[in-house]
Coordinates of C-alpha atoms and ligand atoms in Angstrom, one line a residue:
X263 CA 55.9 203.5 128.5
X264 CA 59.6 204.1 126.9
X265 CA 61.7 205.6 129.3
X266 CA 65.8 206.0 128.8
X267 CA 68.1 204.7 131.1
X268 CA 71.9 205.3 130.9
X269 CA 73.1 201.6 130.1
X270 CA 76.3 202.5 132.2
X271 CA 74.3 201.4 135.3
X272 CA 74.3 197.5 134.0
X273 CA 77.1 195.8 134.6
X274 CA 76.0 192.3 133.9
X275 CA 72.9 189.9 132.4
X276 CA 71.9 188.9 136.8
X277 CA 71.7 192.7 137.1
X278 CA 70.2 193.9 133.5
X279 CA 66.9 191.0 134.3
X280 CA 67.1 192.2 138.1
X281 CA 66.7 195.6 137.1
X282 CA 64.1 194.6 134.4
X283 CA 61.8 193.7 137.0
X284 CA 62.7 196.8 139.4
X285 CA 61.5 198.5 136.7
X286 CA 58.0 196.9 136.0
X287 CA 57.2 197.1 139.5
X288 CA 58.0 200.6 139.5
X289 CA 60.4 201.2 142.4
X290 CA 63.0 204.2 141.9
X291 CA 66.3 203.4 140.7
X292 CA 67.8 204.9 143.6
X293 CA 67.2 201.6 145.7
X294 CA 69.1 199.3 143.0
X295 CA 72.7 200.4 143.9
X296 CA 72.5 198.4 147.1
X297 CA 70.3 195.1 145.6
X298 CA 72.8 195.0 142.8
X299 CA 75.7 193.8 144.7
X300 CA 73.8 190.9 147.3
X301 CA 72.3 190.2 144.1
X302 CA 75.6 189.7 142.2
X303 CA 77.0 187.6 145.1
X304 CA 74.4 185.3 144.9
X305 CA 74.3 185.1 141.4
X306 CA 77.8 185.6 139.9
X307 CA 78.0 185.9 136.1
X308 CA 78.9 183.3 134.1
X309 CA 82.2 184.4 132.4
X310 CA 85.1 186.8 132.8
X311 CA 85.8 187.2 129.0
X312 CA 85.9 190.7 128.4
X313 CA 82.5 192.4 126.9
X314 CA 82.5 195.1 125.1
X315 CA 81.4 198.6 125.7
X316 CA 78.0 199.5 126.9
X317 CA 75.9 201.6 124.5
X318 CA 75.7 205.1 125.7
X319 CA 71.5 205.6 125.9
X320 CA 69.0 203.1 125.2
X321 CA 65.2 203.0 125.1
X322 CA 63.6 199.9 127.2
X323 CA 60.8 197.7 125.9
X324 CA 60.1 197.9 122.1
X325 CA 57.6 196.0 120.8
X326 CA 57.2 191.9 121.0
X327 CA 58.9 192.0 124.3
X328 CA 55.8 191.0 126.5
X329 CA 56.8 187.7 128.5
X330 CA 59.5 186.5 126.7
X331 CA 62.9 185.8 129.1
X332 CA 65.9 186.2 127.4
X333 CA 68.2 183.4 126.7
X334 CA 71.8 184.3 128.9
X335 CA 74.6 186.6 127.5
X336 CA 76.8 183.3 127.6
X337 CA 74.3 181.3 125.9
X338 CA 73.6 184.1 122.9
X339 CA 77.7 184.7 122.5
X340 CA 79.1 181.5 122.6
X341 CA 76.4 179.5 120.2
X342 CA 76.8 181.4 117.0
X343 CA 76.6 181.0 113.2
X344 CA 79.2 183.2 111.2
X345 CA 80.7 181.0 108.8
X346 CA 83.2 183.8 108.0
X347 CA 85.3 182.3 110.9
X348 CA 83.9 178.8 111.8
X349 CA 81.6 176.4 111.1
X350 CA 81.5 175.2 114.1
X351 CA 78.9 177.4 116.5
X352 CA 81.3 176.5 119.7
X353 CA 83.9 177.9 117.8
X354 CA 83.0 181.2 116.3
X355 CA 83.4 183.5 119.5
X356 CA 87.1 182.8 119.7
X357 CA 87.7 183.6 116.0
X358 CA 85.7 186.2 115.9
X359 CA 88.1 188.5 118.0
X360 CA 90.0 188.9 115.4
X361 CA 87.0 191.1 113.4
X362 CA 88.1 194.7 112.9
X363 CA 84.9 197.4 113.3
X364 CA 86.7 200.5 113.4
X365 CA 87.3 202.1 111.1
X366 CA 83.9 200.8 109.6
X367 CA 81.3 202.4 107.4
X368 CA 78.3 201.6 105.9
X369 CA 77.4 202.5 102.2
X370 CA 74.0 202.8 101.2
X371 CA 72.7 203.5 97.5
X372 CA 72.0 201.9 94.6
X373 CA 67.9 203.2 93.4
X374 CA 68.0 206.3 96.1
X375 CA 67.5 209.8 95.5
X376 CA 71.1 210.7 98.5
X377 CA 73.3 207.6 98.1
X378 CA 75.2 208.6 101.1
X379 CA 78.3 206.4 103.0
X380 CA 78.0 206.2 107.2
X381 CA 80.0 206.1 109.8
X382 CA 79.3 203.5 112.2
X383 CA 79.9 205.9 114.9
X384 CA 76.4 208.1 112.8
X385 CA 75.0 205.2 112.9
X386 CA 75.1 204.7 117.0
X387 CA 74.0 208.0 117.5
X388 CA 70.8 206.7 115.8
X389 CA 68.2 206.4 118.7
X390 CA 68.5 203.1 120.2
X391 CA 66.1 201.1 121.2
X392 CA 66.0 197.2 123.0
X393 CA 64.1 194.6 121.0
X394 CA 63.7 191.2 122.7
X395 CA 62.4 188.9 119.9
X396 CA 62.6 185.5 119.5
X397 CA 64.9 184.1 116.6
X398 CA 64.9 180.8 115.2
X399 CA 67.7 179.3 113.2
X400 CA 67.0 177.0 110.2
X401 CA 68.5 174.5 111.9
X402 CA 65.7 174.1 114.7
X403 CA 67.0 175.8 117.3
X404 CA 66.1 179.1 118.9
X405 CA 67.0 182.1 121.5
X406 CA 65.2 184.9 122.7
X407 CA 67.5 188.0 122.9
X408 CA 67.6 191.4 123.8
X409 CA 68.9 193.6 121.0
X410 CA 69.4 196.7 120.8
X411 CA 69.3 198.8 117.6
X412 CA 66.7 201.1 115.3
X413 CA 64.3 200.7 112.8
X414 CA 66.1 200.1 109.1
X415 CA 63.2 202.0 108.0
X416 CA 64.7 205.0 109.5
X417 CA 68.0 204.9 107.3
X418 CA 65.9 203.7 104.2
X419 CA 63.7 206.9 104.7
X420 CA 66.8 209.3 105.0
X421 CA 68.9 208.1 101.7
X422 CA 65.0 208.7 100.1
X423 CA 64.2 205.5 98.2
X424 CA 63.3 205.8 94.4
X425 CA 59.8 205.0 93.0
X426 CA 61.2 201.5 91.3
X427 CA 63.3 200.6 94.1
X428 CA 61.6 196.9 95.0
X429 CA 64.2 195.0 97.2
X430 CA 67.0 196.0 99.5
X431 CA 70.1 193.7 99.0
X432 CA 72.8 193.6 102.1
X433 CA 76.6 192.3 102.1
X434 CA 78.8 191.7 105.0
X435 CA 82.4 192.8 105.3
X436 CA 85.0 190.2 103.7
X437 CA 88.3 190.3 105.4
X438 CA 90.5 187.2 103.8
X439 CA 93.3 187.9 106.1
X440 CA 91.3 187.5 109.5
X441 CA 88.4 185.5 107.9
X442 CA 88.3 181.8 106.6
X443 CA 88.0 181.1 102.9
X444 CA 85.3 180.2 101.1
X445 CA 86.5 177.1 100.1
X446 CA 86.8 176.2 103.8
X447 CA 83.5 177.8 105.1
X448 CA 81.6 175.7 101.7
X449 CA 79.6 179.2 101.1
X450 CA 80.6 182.2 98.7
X451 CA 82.4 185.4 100.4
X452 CA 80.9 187.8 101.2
X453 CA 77.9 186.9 102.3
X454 CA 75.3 188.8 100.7
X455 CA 71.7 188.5 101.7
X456 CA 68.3 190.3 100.5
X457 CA 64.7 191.7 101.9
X458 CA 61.8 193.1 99.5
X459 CA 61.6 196.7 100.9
X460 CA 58.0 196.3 102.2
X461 CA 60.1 193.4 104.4
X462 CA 63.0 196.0 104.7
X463 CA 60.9 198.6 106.0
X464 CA 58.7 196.4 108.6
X465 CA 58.6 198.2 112.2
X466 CA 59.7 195.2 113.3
X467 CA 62.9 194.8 111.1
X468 CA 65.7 196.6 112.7
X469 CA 69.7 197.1 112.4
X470 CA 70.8 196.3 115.2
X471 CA 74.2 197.6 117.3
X472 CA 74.2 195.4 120.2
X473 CA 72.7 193.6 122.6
X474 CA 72.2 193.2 126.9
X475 CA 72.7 197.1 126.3
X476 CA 76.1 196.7 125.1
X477 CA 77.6 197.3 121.5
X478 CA 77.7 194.6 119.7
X479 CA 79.9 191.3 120.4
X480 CA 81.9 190.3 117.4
X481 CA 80.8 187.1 117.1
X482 CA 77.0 188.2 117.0
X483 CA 78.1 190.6 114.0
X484 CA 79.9 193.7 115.3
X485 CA 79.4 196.4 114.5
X486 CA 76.0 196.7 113.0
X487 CA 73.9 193.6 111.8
X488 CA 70.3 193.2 110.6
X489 CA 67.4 191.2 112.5
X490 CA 64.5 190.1 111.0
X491 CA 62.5 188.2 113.7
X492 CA 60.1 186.4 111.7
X493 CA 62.4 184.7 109.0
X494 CA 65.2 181.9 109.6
X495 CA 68.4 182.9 111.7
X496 CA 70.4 183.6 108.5
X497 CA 68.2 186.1 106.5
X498 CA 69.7 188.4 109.5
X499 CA 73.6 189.2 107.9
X500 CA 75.9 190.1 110.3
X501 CA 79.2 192.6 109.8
X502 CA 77.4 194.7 107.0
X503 CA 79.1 197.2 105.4
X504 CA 76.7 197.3 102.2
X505 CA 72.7 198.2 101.4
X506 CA 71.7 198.6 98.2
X507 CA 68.2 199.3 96.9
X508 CA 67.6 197.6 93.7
X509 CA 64.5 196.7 91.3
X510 CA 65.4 193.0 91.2
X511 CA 65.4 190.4 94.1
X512 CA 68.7 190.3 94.9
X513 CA 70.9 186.8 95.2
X514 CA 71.2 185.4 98.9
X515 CA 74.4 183.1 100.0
X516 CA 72.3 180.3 101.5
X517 CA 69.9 180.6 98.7
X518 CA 72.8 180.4 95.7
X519 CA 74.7 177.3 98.1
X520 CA 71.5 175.2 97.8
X521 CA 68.4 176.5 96.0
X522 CA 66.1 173.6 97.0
X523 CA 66.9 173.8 101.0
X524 CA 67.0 177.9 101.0
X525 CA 64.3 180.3 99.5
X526 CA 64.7 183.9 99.4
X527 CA 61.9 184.6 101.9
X528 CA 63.2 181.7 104.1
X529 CA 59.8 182.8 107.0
X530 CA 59.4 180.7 109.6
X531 CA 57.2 178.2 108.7
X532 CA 56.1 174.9 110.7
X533 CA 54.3 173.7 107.9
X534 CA 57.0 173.6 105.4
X535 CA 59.6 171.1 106.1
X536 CA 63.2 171.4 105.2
X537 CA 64.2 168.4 102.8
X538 CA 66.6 167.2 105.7
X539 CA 64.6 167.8 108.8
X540 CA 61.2 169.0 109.8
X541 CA 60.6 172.5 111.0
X542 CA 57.5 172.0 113.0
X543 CA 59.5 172.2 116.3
X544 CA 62.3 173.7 118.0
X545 CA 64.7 173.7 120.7
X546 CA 64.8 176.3 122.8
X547 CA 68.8 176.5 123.6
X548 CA 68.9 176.1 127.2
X549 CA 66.0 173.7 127.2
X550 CA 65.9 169.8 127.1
X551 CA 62.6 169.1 125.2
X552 CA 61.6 170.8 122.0
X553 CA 58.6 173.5 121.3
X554 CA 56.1 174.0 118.4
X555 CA 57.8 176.3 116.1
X556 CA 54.6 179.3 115.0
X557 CA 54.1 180.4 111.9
X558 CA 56.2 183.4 111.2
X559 CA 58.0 182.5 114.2
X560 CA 55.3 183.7 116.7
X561 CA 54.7 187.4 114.7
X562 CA 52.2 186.5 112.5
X563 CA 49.6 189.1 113.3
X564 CA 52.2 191.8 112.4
X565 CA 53.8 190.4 109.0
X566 CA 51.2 188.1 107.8
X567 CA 49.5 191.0 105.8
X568 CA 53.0 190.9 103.8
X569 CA 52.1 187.6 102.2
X570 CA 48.4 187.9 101.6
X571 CA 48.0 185.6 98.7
X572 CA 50.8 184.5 98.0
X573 CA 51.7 180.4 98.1
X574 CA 53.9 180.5 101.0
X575 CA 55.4 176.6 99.7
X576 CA 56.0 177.8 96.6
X577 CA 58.1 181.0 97.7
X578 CA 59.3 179.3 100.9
Ligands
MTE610 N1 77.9 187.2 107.5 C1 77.2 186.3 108.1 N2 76.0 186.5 108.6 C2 75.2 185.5 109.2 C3 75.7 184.2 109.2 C4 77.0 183.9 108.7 O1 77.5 182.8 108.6 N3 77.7 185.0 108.1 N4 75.0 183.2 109.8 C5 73.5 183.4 109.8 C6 72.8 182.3 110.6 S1 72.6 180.8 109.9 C7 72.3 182.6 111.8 S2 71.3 181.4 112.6 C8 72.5 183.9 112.5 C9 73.2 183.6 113.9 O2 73.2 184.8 114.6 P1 73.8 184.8 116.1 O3 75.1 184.1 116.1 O4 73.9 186.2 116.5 O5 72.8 184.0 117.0 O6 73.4 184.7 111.8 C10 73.2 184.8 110.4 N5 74.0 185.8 109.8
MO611 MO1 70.9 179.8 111.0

Protein backbone atom coordinates (compact mmCIF):
# COMPACT_ATOMS: atom_id res chain seq x y z
CA UNK A 1 0.00 0.00 0.00
CA UNK A 2 1.56 3.67 -0.92
CA UNK A 3 2.21 5.39 2.12
CA UNK A 4 4.36 9.00 2.29
CA UNK A 5 7.29 9.31 4.28
CA UNK A 6 9.15 12.63 4.68
CA UNK A 7 12.53 11.70 2.89
CA UNK A 8 14.30 14.02 5.52
CA UNK A 9 14.51 10.91 7.72
CA UNK A 10 17.15 9.12 5.23
CA UNK A 11 20.30 10.11 5.53
CA UNK A 12 22.09 7.55 3.45
CA UNK A 13 21.66 4.32 0.95
CA UNK A 14 22.73 1.63 4.54
CA UNK A 15 19.71 3.46 6.13
CA UNK A 16 17.18 4.06 3.02
CA UNK A 17 17.46 -0.29 2.36
CA UNK A 18 17.40 -0.60 6.31
CA UNK A 19 14.42 1.22 6.52
CA UNK A 20 13.02 -0.48 3.35
CA UNK A 21 12.76 -3.59 5.23
CA UNK A 22 11.47 -1.86 8.57
CA UNK A 23 8.88 -1.02 6.50
CA UNK A 24 7.80 -4.35 4.95
CA UNK A 25 7.84 -5.97 8.11
CA UNK A 26 5.63 -3.35 9.45
CA UNK A 27 7.32 -2.10 12.68
CA UNK A 28 6.55 1.77 13.55
CA UNK A 29 9.05 4.19 12.52
CA UNK A 30 9.47 5.34 15.96
CA UNK A 31 11.92 2.37 16.62
CA UNK A 32 14.39 3.39 13.61
CA UNK A 33 15.98 6.48 15.26
CA UNK A 34 17.97 4.29 17.49
CA UNK A 35 18.75 1.16 14.66
CA UNK A 36 19.86 3.88 12.38
CA UNK A 37 22.92 4.88 14.07
CA UNK A 38 24.46 1.06 15.24
CA UNK A 39 23.42 0.38 11.86
CA UNK A 40 25.52 3.28 10.26
CA UNK A 41 28.49 2.30 12.42
CA UNK A 42 28.62 -0.96 11.13
CA UNK A 43 27.95 -0.10 7.83
CA UNK A 44 29.47 3.39 6.99
CA UNK A 45 28.57 4.85 3.57
CA UNK A 46 30.74 4.70 0.89
CA UNK A 47 31.62 8.38 0.14
CA UNK A 48 31.71 11.83 1.67
CA UNK A 49 31.08 13.74 -1.65
CA UNK A 50 28.41 15.93 -1.06
CA UNK A 51 24.71 14.69 -2.24
CA UNK A 52 22.35 16.79 -2.96
CA UNK A 53 19.17 17.74 -1.30
CA UNK A 54 16.55 15.27 -0.30
CA UNK A 55 13.16 15.50 -2.03
CA UNK A 56 10.59 17.02 0.24
CA UNK A 57 7.67 13.98 0.08
CA UNK A 58 7.83 10.85 -1.71
CA UNK A 59 5.51 7.91 -2.21
CA UNK A 60 7.24 4.35 -1.57
CA UNK A 61 6.89 1.33 -3.85
CA UNK A 62 5.56 2.00 -7.43
CA UNK A 63 5.21 -0.53 -9.54
CA UNK A 64 8.07 -3.23 -10.86
CA UNK A 65 9.71 -2.81 -7.59
CA UNK A 66 8.96 -6.46 -6.21
CA UNK A 67 12.40 -8.16 -5.38
CA UNK A 68 14.63 -6.19 -7.15
CA UNK A 69 17.85 -4.68 -4.77
CA UNK A 70 19.02 -1.69 -5.79
CA UNK A 71 22.44 -1.24 -7.24
CA UNK A 72 24.53 1.37 -4.37
CA UNK A 73 24.23 5.20 -4.59
CA UNK A 74 28.08 5.05 -5.37
CA UNK A 75 27.69 2.52 -7.96
CA UNK A 76 24.55 4.45 -9.81
CA UNK A 77 26.57 8.08 -9.52
CA UNK A 78 29.87 7.32 -10.38
CA UNK A 79 29.24 4.81 -13.67
CA UNK A 80 27.45 7.23 -15.92
CA UNK A 81 26.78 8.01 -19.63
CA UNK A 82 26.42 11.87 -20.37
CA UNK A 83 28.48 12.52 -23.25
CA UNK A 84 27.84 16.25 -22.76
CA UNK A 85 30.80 16.16 -20.31
CA UNK A 86 32.81 12.82 -20.80
CA UNK A 87 33.03 9.94 -22.58
CA UNK A 88 34.45 8.19 -20.22
CA UNK A 89 31.66 6.69 -17.53
CA UNK A 90 34.45 7.08 -14.54
CA UNK A 91 34.65 10.50 -15.56
CA UNK A 92 31.31 12.12 -15.89
CA UNK A 93 30.48 12.74 -12.10
CA UNK A 94 33.39 15.14 -11.67
CA UNK A 95 32.40 17.10 -14.77
CA UNK A 96 29.21 17.12 -14.29
CA UNK A 97 29.40 19.57 -11.22
CA UNK A 98 29.75 22.05 -13.23
CA UNK A 99 25.81 21.58 -14.68
CA UNK A 100 23.69 24.63 -13.76
CA UNK A 101 19.74 23.58 -12.92
CA UNK A 102 18.57 26.62 -11.47
CA UNK A 103 17.25 28.69 -12.97
CA UNK A 104 15.84 25.84 -15.31
CA UNK A 105 12.55 25.42 -17.06
CA UNK A 106 10.96 23.05 -19.11
CA UNK A 107 9.01 24.04 -22.34
CA UNK A 108 6.34 21.87 -23.56
CA UNK A 109 4.28 22.40 -26.85
CA UNK A 110 4.45 21.85 -30.27
CA UNK A 111 0.75 19.80 -31.38
CA UNK A 112 -1.04 20.85 -27.81
CA UNK A 113 -4.08 22.54 -27.16
CA UNK A 114 -1.90 24.93 -23.64
CA UNK A 115 1.73 24.99 -24.90
CA UNK A 116 2.81 26.09 -21.46
CA UNK A 117 6.72 26.67 -20.09
CA UNK A 118 7.54 25.03 -16.35
CA UNK A 119 9.41 25.75 -13.72
CA UNK A 120 11.38 22.96 -12.43
CA UNK A 121 10.53 24.02 -9.02
CA UNK A 122 6.24 23.14 -10.59
CA UNK A 123 7.60 20.40 -11.70
CA UNK A 124 8.83 18.98 -8.02
CA UNK A 125 5.77 19.77 -6.57
CA UNK A 126 4.41 17.12 -8.96
CA UNK A 127 3.52 14.08 -6.65
CA UNK A 128 6.52 11.97 -6.39
CA UNK A 129 6.73 8.71 -6.47
CA UNK A 130 9.97 5.93 -6.11
CA UNK A 131 10.29 3.62 -9.13
CA UNK A 132 12.95 0.96 -8.77
CA UNK A 133 13.32 -0.61 -12.28
CA UNK A 134 15.94 -2.15 -13.86
CA UNK A 135 17.89 -0.30 -16.73
CA UNK A 136 19.98 -1.72 -19.20
CA UNK A 137 22.53 0.15 -21.22
CA UNK A 138 23.20 -0.74 -24.94
CA UNK A 139 26.40 -1.56 -24.00
CA UNK A 140 25.47 -4.69 -21.92
CA UNK A 141 25.50 -3.55 -18.70
CA UNK A 142 22.83 -2.92 -16.22
CA UNK A 143 21.66 -1.36 -12.60
CA UNK A 144 18.68 -1.52 -10.73
CA UNK A 145 17.81 1.91 -9.24
CA UNK A 146 15.49 3.72 -7.17
CA UNK A 147 14.08 6.75 -8.93
CA UNK A 148 12.00 8.92 -8.00
CA UNK A 149 9.72 11.00 -10.20
CA UNK A 150 5.90 11.00 -11.91
CA UNK A 151 4.18 9.67 -14.63
CA UNK A 152 5.03 11.84 -18.07
CA UNK A 153 1.56 11.01 -18.81
CA UNK A 154 0.60 13.46 -16.15
CA UNK A 155 2.26 16.54 -17.80
CA UNK A 156 1.28 15.25 -21.40
CA UNK A 157 -2.44 15.22 -20.06
CA UNK A 158 -2.24 18.79 -18.66
CA UNK A 159 -0.72 20.74 -21.88
CA UNK A 160 -3.95 18.58 -23.56
CA UNK A 161 -2.32 16.76 -26.54
CA UNK A 162 -3.95 17.44 -30.11
CA UNK A 163 -5.81 14.62 -32.05
CA UNK A 164 -2.65 14.34 -34.65
CA UNK A 165 -0.10 14.62 -32.20
CA UNK A 166 1.77 10.94 -32.83
CA UNK A 167 5.29 11.16 -31.13
CA UNK A 168 6.79 13.14 -28.31
CA UNK A 169 10.39 14.43 -29.19
CA UNK A 170 12.70 15.50 -26.02
CA UNK A 171 16.15 17.75 -26.07
CA UNK A 172 18.50 18.19 -23.30
CA UNK A 173 20.00 21.49 -22.15
CA UNK A 174 23.22 22.55 -24.31
CA UNK A 175 25.58 24.58 -22.26
CA UNK A 176 29.02 25.02 -24.61
CA UNK A 177 30.75 26.90 -21.86
CA UNK A 178 30.46 24.07 -19.11
CA UNK A 179 29.75 21.21 -21.63
CA UNK A 180 32.24 19.50 -24.05
CA UNK A 181 31.85 19.93 -27.87
CA UNK A 182 30.42 17.92 -30.10
CA UNK A 183 33.37 17.45 -32.02
CA UNK A 184 35.00 16.06 -28.86
CA UNK A 185 31.90 13.97 -27.43
CA UNK A 186 31.64 12.36 -31.53
CA UNK A 187 27.63 13.01 -31.15
CA UNK A 188 25.57 16.17 -32.19
CA UNK A 189 24.60 18.83 -29.32
CA UNK A 190 22.05 18.80 -27.94
CA UNK A 191 21.04 15.67 -27.52
CA UNK A 192 17.61 15.25 -28.72
CA UNK A 193 15.78 11.96 -28.27
CA UNK A 194 12.11 10.72 -29.22
CA UNK A 195 9.07 8.27 -27.88
CA UNK A 196 5.71 7.58 -29.95
CA UNK A 197 3.13 9.00 -27.44
CA UNK A 198 1.42 5.63 -26.68
CA UNK A 199 5.36 4.93 -25.44
CA UNK A 200 5.29 8.54 -23.93
CA UNK A 201 2.26 7.97 -22.09
CA UNK A 202 3.05 4.29 -20.66
CA UNK A 203 2.41 4.10 -16.69
CA UNK A 204 5.54 2.95 -16.56
CA UNK A 205 7.41 5.86 -18.41
CA UNK A 206 8.18 8.54 -15.93
CA UNK A 207 10.21 11.93 -15.61
CA UNK A 208 12.08 11.53 -13.15
CA UNK A 209 13.67 14.24 -10.34
CA UNK A 210 15.87 12.11 -8.40
CA UNK A 211 16.77 9.18 -6.96
CA UNK A 212 17.68 7.22 -3.13
CA UNK A 213 14.93 10.02 -2.36
CA UNK A 214 17.11 12.77 -3.16
CA UNK A 215 16.90 15.39 -6.11
CA UNK A 216 18.65 14.48 -8.71
CA UNK A 217 22.54 14.11 -8.96
CA UNK A 218 23.99 15.99 -11.88
CA UNK A 219 25.69 13.42 -13.37
CA UNK A 220 22.41 11.19 -13.52
CA UNK A 221 20.77 14.28 -15.33
CA UNK A 222 19.72 17.02 -12.89
CA UNK A 223 17.23 18.41 -12.72
CA UNK A 224 14.66 16.41 -14.46
CA UNK A 225 15.39 13.42 -16.88
CA UNK A 226 13.18 10.75 -18.51
CA UNK A 227 13.29 6.82 -17.80
CA UNK A 228 11.99 4.49 -19.93
CA UNK A 229 12.70 1.05 -18.26
CA UNK A 230 12.09 -1.25 -21.07
CA UNK A 231 14.29 0.38 -23.91
CA UNK A 232 18.28 0.88 -23.95
CA UNK A 233 19.95 3.28 -21.33
CA UNK A 234 20.00 6.10 -23.81
CA UNK A 235 16.36 6.46 -25.03
CA UNK A 236 16.21 7.93 -21.33
CA UNK A 237 17.68 11.93 -22.04
CA UNK A 238 18.95 13.46 -19.22
CA UNK A 239 19.04 17.50 -18.45
CA UNK A 240 15.79 18.18 -20.50
CA UNK A 241 14.69 21.39 -20.99
CA UNK A 242 12.41 20.55 -24.23
CA UNK A 243 9.07 18.19 -25.13
CA UNK A 244 7.49 18.71 -28.08
CA UNK A 245 4.50 16.80 -29.43
CA UNK A 246 4.78 16.29 -33.11
CA UNK A 247 3.05 14.13 -35.96
CA UNK A 248 6.33 12.79 -37.26
CA UNK A 249 8.92 10.47 -35.50
CA UNK A 250 11.25 12.72 -34.40
CA UNK A 251 15.26 12.34 -34.98
CA UNK A 252 17.29 10.63 -32.06
CA UNK A 253 21.24 11.48 -31.44
CA UNK A 254 22.33 7.89 -31.29
CA UNK A 255 19.96 7.04 -34.05
CA UNK A 256 21.42 10.09 -36.51
CA UNK A 257 25.40 9.12 -35.15
CA UNK A 258 24.93 5.48 -36.54
CA UNK A 259 21.66 4.43 -38.14
CA UNK A 260 22.54 0.69 -38.46
CA UNK A 261 23.72 0.23 -34.55
CA UNK A 262 20.74 2.57 -33.17
CA UNK A 263 16.84 2.33 -34.05
CA UNK A 264 14.44 4.66 -32.90
CA UNK A 265 12.60 2.14 -30.60
CA UNK A 266 16.08 0.81 -29.37
CA UNK A 267 13.67 -2.07 -26.75
CA UNK A 268 15.54 -4.30 -25.07
CA UNK A 269 15.84 -7.09 -27.06
CA UNK A 270 18.11 -10.46 -26.44
CA UNK A 271 17.28 -11.70 -29.66
CA UNK A 272 18.54 -8.83 -31.67
CA UNK A 273 22.17 -8.49 -31.60
CA UNK A 274 24.02 -5.27 -32.00
CA UNK A 275 26.43 -5.47 -35.14
CA UNK A 276 29.43 -5.19 -32.59
CA UNK A 277 28.28 -7.29 -29.71
CA UNK A 278 25.55 -9.54 -28.68
CA UNK A 279 22.73 -8.44 -26.43
CA UNK A 280 21.57 -11.75 -25.13
CA UNK A 281 23.42 -11.04 -21.77
CA UNK A 282 24.33 -8.52 -19.37
CA UNK A 283 26.39 -7.52 -16.58
CA UNK A 284 24.88 -6.62 -13.68
CA UNK A 285 27.40 -3.71 -12.44
CA UNK A 286 28.50 -4.90 -9.16
CA UNK A 287 28.43 -8.50 -10.37
CA UNK A 288 31.30 -10.77 -11.77
CA UNK A 289 29.44 -13.10 -14.17
CA UNK A 290 26.84 -11.99 -16.70
CA UNK A 291 22.76 -12.53 -16.77
CA UNK A 292 20.34 -13.27 -19.63
CA UNK A 293 19.16 -10.02 -20.70
CA UNK A 294 14.70 -10.41 -21.06
CA UNK A 295 12.88 -9.24 -23.62
CA UNK A 296 11.86 -5.78 -23.01
CA UNK A 297 14.26 -5.75 -20.38
CA UNK A 298 12.10 -7.95 -17.90
CA UNK A 299 8.62 -5.76 -18.54
CA UNK A 300 7.26 -7.53 -21.20
CA UNK A 301 3.82 -8.23 -19.82
CA UNK A 302 3.24 -4.44 -19.43
CA UNK A 303 4.60 -3.03 -22.89
CA UNK A 304 4.46 -5.90 -25.18
CA UNK A 305 0.88 -4.99 -26.22
CA UNK A 306 2.74 -1.75 -27.71
CA UNK A 307 4.29 -3.81 -30.48
CA UNK A 308 1.62 -6.27 -31.29
CA UNK A 309 2.51 -7.01 -34.84
CA UNK A 310 5.00 -5.31 -35.54
CA UNK A 311 8.66 -6.87 -36.78
CA UNK A 312 10.48 -6.01 -33.80
CA UNK A 313 14.11 -6.67 -36.19
CA UNK A 314 12.98 -4.59 -38.53
CA UNK A 315 12.12 -1.55 -36.24
CA UNK A 316 14.77 -2.56 -33.70
N1 LIG B 1 21.78 14.20 -22.58
C1 LIG B 1 22.20 12.94 -22.48
N2 LIG B 1 21.36 11.99 -22.02
C2 LIG B 1 21.80 10.70 -21.91
C3 LIG B 1 23.11 10.34 -22.31
C4 LIG B 1 23.97 11.37 -22.78
O1 LIG B 1 25.14 11.14 -23.13
N3 LIG B 1 23.50 12.65 -22.83
N4 LIG B 1 23.51 9.01 -22.24
C5 LIG B 1 22.44 7.99 -22.27
C6 LIG B 1 22.93 6.64 -22.00
S1 LIG B 1 23.79 5.87 -23.24
C7 LIG B 1 22.65 5.98 -20.83
S2 LIG B 1 23.08 4.36 -20.59
C8 LIG B 1 21.98 6.69 -19.71
C9 LIG B 1 22.84 6.61 -18.48
O2 LIG B 1 22.14 7.10 -17.36
P1 LIG B 1 22.84 7.08 -15.92
O3 LIG B 1 24.18 7.71 -16.04
O4 LIG B 1 21.91 7.85 -15.04
O5 LIG B 1 22.94 5.62 -15.52
O6 LIG B 1 21.73 8.07 -19.99
C10 LIG B 1 21.30 8.35 -21.31
N5 LIG B 1 20.92 9.75 -21.43
MO1 LIG C 1 23.75 3.59 -22.74
Amino acid sequence: MPEKIKTSEITDEATYLNRRNFIKAGIAAGSLAATTSAFRFFSPAGSNAPQPPELAEVKRSGPSSDGLTPNTWEEITNYNNYYEFSTSKSAVAAKAEALVTRPWTVEVGGMVQKPKTFDIDELLKFDQEERIYRFRCVEAWSMVIPWVGFPLKKLIDSVEPLGSARYVAFQTKYDPIRMQSSFSAGIDFPYVEGLRLDEAIHPLTILATGLYGKQMPNQNGAPIRLVVPWKYGFKSIKSIVKIMLTDREPPTTWNQASPEEYGFYSNVNPDVKHPRWSQASERRIGEIGMRPTMPFNGYVDEVASLYSGMDLKKYF
